[in-house]
Short mmCIF file of C-alpha atoms in Angstrom, two decimals:
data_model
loop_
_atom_site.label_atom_id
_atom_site.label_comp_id
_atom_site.label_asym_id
_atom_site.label_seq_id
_atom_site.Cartn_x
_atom_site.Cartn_y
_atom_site.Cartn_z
CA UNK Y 1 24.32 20.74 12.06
CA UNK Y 2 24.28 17.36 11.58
CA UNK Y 3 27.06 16.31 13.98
CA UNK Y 4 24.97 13.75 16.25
CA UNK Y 5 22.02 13.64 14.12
CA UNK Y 6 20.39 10.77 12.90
CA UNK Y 7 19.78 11.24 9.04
CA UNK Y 8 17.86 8.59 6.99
CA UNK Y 9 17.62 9.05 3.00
CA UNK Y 10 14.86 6.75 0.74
CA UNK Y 11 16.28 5.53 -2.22
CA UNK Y 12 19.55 6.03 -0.53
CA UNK Y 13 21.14 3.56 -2.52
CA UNK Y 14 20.90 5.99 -5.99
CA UNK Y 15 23.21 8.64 -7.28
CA UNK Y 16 22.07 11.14 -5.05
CA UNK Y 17 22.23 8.73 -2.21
CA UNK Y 18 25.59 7.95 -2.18
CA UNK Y 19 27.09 11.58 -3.07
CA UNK Y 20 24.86 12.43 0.12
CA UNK Y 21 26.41 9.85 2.40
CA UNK Y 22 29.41 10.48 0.80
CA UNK Y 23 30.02 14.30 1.58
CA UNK Y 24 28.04 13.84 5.16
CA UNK Y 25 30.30 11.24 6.05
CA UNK Y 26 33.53 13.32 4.83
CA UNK Y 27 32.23 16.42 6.64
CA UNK Y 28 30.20 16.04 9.93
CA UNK Y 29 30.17 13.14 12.81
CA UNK Y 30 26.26 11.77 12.46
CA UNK Y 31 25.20 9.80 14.80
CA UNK Y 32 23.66 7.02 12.52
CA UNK Y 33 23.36 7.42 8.15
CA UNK Y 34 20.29 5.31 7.48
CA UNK Y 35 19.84 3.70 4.12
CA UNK Y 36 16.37 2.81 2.97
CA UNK Y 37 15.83 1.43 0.00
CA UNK Y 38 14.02 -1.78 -1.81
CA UNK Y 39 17.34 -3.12 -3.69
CA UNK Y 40 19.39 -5.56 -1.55
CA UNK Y 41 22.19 -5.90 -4.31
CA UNK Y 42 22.82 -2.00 -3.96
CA UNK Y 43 23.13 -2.02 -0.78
CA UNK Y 44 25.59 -4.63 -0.54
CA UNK Y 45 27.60 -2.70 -2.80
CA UNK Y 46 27.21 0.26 -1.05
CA UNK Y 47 28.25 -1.32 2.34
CA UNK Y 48 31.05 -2.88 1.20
CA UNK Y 49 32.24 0.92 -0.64
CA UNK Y 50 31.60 2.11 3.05
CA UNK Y 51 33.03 -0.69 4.83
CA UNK Y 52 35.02 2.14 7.20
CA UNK Y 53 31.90 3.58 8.24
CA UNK Y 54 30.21 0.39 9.28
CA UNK Y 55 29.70 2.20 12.97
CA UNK Y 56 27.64 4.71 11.89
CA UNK Y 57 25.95 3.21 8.70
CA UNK Y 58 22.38 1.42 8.47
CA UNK Y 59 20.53 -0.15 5.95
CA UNK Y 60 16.82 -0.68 5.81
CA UNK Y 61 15.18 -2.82 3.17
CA UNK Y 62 12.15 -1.17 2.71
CA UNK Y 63 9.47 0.28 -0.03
CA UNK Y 64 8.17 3.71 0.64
CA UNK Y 65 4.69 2.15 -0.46
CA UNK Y 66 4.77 0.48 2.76
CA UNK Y 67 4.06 3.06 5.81
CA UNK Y 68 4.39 0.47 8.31
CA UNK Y 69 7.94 -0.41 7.82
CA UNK Y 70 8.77 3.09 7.46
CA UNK Y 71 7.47 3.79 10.57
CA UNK Y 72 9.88 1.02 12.00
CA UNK Y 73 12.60 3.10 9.90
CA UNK Y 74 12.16 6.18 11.43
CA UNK Y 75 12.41 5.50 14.91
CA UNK Y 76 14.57 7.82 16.19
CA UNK Y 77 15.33 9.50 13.36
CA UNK Y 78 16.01 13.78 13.29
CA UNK Y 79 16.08 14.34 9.58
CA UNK Y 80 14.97 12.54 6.53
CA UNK Y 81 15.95 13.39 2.79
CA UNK Y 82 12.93 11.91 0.62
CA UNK Y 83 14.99 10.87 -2.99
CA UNK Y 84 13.14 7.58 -3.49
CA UNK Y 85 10.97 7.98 -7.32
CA UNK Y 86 10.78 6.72 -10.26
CA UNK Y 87 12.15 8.89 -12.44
CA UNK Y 88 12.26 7.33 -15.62
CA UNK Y 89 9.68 8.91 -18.38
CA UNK Y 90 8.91 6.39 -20.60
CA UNK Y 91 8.83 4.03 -17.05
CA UNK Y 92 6.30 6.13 -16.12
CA UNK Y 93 4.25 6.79 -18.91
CA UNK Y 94 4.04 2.72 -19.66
CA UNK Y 95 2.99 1.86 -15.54
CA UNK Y 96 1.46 5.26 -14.80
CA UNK Y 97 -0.39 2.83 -11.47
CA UNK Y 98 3.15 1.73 -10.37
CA UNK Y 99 4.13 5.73 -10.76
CA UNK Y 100 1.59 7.42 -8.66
CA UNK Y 101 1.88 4.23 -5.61
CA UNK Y 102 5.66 4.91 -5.57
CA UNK Y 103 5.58 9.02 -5.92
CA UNK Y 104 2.33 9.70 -4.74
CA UNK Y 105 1.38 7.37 -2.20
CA UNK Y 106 4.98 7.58 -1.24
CA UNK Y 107 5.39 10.86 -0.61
CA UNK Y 108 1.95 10.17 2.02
CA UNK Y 109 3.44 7.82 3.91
CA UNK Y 110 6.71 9.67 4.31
CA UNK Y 111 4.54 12.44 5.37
CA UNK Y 112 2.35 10.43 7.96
CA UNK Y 113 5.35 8.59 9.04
CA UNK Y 114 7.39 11.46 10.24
CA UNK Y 115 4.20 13.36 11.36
CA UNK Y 116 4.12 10.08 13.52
CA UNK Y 117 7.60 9.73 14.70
CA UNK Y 118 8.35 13.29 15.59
CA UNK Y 119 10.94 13.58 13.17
CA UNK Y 120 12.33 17.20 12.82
CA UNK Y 121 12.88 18.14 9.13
CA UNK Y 122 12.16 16.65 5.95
CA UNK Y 123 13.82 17.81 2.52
CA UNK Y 124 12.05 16.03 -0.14
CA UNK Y 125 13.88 16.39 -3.59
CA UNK Y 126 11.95 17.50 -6.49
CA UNK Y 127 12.50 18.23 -10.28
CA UNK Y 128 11.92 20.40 -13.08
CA UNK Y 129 9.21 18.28 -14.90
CA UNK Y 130 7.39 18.63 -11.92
CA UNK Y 131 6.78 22.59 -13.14
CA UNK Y 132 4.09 22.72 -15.81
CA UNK Y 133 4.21 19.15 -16.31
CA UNK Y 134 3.14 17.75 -20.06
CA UNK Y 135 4.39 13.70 -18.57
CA UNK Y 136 2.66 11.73 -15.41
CA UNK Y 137 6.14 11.77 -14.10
CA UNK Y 138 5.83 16.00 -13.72
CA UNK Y 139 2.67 15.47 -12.82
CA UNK Y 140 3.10 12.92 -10.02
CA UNK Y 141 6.27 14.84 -8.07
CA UNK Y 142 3.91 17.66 -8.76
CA UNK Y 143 1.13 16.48 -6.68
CA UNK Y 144 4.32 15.48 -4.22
CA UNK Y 145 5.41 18.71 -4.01
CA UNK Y 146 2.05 20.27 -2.97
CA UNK Y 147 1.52 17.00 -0.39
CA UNK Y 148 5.22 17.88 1.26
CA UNK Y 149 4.27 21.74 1.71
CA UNK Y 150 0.97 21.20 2.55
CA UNK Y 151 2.42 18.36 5.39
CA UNK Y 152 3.15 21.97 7.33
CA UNK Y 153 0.22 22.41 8.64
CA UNK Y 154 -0.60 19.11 9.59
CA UNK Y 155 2.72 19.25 12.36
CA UNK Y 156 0.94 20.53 15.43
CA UNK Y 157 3.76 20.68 18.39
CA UNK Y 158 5.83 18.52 16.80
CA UNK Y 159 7.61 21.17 14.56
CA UNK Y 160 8.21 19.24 11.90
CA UNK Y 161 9.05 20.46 9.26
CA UNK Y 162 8.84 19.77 5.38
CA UNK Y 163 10.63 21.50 2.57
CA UNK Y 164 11.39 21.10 -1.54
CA UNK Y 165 14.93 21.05 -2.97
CA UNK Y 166 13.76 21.56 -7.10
CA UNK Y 167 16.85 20.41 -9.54
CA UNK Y 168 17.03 19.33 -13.17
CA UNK Y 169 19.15 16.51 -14.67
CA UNK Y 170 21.86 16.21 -12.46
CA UNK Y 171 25.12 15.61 -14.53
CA UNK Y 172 26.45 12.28 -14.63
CA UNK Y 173 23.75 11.03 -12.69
CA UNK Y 174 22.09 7.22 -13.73
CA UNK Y 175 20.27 7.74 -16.98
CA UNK Y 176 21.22 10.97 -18.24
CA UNK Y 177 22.44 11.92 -21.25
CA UNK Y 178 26.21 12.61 -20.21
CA UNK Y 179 26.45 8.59 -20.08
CA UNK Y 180 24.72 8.10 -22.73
CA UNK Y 181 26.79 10.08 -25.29
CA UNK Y 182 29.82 9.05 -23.30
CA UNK Y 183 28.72 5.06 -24.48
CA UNK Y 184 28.29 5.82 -27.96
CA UNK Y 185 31.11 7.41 -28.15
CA UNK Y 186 33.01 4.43 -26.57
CA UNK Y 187 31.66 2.34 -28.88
CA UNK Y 188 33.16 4.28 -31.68
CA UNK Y 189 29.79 6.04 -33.06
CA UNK Y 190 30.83 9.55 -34.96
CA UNK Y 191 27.12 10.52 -34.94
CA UNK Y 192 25.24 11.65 -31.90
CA UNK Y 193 21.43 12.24 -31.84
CA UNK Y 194 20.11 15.07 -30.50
CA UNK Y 195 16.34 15.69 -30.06
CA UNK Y 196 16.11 19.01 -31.30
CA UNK Y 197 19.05 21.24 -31.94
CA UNK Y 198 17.56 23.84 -29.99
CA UNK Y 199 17.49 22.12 -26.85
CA UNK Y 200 18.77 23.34 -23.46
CA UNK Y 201 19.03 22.22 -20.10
CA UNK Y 202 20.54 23.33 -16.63
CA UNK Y 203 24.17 21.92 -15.21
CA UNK Y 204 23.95 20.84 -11.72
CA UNK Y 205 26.14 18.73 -10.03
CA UNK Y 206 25.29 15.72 -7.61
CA UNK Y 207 27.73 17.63 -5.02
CA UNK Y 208 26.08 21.13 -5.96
CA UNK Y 209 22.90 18.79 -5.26
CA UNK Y 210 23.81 17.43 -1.93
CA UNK Y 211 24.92 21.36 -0.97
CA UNK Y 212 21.43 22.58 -1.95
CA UNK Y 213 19.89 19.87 0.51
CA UNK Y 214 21.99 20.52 3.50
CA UNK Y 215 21.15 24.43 3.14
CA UNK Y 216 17.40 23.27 3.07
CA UNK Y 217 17.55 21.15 6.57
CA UNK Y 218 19.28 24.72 7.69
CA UNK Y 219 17.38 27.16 7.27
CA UNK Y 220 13.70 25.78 6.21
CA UNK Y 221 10.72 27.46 8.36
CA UNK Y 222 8.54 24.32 6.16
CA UNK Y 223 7.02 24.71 3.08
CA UNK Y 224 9.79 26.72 1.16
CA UNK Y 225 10.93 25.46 -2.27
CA UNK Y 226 14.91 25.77 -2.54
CA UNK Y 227 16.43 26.61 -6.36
CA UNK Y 228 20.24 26.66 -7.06
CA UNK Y 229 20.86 29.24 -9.53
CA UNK Y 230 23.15 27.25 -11.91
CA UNK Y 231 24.32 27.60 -15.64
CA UNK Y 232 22.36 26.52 -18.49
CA UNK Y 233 24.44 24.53 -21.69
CA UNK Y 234 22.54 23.67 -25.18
CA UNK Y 235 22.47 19.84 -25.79
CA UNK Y 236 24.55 20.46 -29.21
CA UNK Y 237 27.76 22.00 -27.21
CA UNK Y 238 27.45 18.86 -24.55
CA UNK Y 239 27.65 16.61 -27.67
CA UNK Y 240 30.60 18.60 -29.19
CA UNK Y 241 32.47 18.78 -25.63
CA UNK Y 242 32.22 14.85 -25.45
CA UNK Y 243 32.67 13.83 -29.11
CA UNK Y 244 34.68 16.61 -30.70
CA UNK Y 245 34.04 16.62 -34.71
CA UNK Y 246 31.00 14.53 -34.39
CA UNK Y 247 28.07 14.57 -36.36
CA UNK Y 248 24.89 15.37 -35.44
CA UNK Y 249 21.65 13.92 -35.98
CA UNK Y 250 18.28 15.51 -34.81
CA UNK Y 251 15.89 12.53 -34.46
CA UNK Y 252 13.09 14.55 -32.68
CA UNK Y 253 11.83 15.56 -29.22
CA UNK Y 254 10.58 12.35 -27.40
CA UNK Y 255 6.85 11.73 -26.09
CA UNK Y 256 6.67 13.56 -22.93
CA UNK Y 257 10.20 16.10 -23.31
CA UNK Y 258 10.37 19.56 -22.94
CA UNK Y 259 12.30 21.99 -24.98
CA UNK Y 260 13.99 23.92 -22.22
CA UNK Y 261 13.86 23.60 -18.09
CA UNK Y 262 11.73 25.49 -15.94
CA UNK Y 263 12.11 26.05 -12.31
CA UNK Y 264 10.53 28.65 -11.61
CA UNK Y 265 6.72 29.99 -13.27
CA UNK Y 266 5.95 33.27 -14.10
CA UNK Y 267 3.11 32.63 -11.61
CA UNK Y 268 5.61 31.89 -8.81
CA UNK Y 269 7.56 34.87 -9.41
CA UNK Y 270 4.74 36.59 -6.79
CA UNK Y 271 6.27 34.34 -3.76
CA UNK Y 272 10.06 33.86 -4.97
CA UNK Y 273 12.97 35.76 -3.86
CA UNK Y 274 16.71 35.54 -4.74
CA UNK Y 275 19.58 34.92 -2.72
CA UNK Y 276 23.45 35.15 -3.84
CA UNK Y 277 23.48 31.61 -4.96
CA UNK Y 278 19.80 30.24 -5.03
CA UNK Y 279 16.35 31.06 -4.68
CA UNK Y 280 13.22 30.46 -2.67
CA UNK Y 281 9.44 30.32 -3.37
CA UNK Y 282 7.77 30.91 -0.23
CA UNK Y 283 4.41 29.17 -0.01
CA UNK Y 284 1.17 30.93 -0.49
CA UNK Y 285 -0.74 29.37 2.67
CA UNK Y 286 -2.99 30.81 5.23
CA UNK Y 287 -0.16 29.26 7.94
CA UNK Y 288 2.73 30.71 6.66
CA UNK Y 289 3.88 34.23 8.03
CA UNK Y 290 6.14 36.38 5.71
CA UNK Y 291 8.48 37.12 8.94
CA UNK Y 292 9.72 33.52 8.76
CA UNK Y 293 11.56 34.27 5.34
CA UNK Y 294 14.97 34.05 5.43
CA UNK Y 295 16.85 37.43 5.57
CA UNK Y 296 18.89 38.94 2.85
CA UNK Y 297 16.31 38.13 -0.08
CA UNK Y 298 14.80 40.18 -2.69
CA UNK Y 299 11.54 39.79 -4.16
CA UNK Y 300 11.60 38.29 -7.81
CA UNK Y 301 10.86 40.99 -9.99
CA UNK Y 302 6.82 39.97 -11.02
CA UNK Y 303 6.73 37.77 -14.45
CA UNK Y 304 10.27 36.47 -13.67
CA UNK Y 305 10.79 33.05 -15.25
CA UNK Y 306 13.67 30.98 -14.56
CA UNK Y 307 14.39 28.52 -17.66
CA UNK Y 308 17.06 27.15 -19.14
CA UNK Y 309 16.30 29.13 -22.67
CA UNK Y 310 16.43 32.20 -20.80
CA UNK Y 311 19.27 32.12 -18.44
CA UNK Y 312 22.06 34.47 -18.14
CA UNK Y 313 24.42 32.13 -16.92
CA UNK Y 314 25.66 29.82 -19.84
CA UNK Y 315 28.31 27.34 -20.38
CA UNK Y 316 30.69 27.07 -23.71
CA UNK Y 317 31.98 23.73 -25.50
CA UNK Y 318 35.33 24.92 -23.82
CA UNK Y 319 33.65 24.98 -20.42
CA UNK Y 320 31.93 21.77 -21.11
CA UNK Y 321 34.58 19.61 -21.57
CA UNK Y 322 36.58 21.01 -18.54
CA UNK Y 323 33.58 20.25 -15.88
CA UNK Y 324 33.56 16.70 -17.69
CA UNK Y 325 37.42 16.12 -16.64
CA UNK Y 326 37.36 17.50 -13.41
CA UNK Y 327 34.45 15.68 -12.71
CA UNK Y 328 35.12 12.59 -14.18
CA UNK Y 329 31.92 12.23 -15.33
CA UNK Y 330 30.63 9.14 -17.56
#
């Protein structure tokens, strides 16, 4: 589907950036792969990684706080995959102004932009802290969220469309914990901290990531919110799987953490249904018509929850440290 396409990505130059161009470039024949992002030095280094690709390849400078020059950007453009945020808590928390201009005001100009310049679908990637959020980071891609799904209604002729991709930590990815433990272990540490022993999260790879995008641009009517359904590990067996024999030290859940993921409310359980491998919460709008739902669901039983404490799906130390290898995650 995207043979011929023109595909542009914000913050195209992080993690999830260059998997995408990565397994676009290794699998369909786009027309042009446009990079926008604000960091020159990445981009150099991204070029030069994808020097063989220089034909199809571009690479805007650019801040999603400034509509203007993403207007310029997406001239032309069919689809655009919205990953530019910052994602960092404690970032957040400490310039909660800089936060809401870059995720907020963002997301509006991404929205007006490609209202603007007719472009066809936009997947905007989300996260789990955006559910119930207890940090301004949740609560900012929240407020993105509802901006992107509301955006449907707002499209007119144009048929664009705008849909949610909602992931946790994605493994290995900039900032997560995978590196981190991987470092102190490195360094020779025998003691790893862990916030709180009963911690959990959900595994989700970048490629598993990049997978749950592509079937978004597919099959999105606009204003769906796409859900892998992946395994859950606790953060104890990650530690053991990376530093076998270690010691562990609970130091405490930091400002602004939650226990376990959640991807899915209780509340949303009304609008979600389940596929084989993923789910969808259909938005509850006066515009949206339940014939546009993609066949071959079933409606979430009501009160369903989908956390990472509660999942059936789970992952051992064994499992752990296999998925590390084969990965070669660090």
């Amino acid at each position: 589907m995207l043979n011929g396409k023109t595909v542009l990505i914000t913050g195209g130059t992080g993690s999830f950036g260059n998997r995408f161009a990565d397994y676009v470039l290794g699998r369909y024949r786009p027309k042009k792969l446009i990079i926008y992002s604000r960091d020159e030095f990445k981009q150099f280094n991204m070029r030069n990684r994808l020097m063989k690709h220089d034909a199809v390849m571009r690479y805007f400078i650019g801040d999603v706080r400034d509509e203007a020059r993403l207007r310029r950007a997406l001239d032309g453009v069919d689809y655009v995959i919205h990953a530019a945020a910052m994602k960092q808590v404690p970032a957040c928390e400490y310039n909660p102004n800089e936060a809401i201009k870059t995720n907020i005001h963002g997301a509006m100009n991404v929205i007006e932009a490609a209202l603007d310049m007719g472009v066809k679908r936009v997947v905007a990637l989300s996260t789990d802290k955006a559910v119930n959020p207890i940090n301004l980071y949740g609560g900012t891609k929240l407020v993105s969220d509802k901006l992107f799904i509301a955006a449907n209604a707002y499209s007119g002729r144009k048929d664009t469309r705008f849909s949610i991709v909602r992931y946790g930590n994605v493994a290995g990815s900039r900032g997560s914990v995978i590196p981190f433990f991987r470092g102190l272990a490195e360094a020779g540490e025998t003691e790893l901290p862990i916030t709180d022993f009963e911690m959990t999260r959900f595994w989700i790879s970048l490629e598993q990531g990049v997978e749950l995008v592509i079937k978004a641009l597919a099959e999105s009517r606009g204003g769906e919110t796409f859900i892998a359904k992946i395994p859950s590990f606790k953060i104890t067996d990650l530690a053991k799987a990376i530093l076998p024999n270690c010691t562990l030290k609970e130091v405490g859940i930091r400002e602004g953490e939650k226990l376990h993921e959640v991807m899915i409310t209780k509340e949303d359980s009304l609008y979600t249904y389940e596929y084989e491998k993923h789910f969808i919460i259909y938005p509850h709008m006066s515009w949206w018509a339940p014939e546009k739902a993609v066949p071959g669901g079933k409606l979430a039983k009501r009160g369903f929850e989908y956390s990472s404490g509660t999942n059936s799906q789970w992952l051992s130390v064994e499992d752990l440290r296999c998925l590390l290898a084969e990965k070669k995650l660090h």
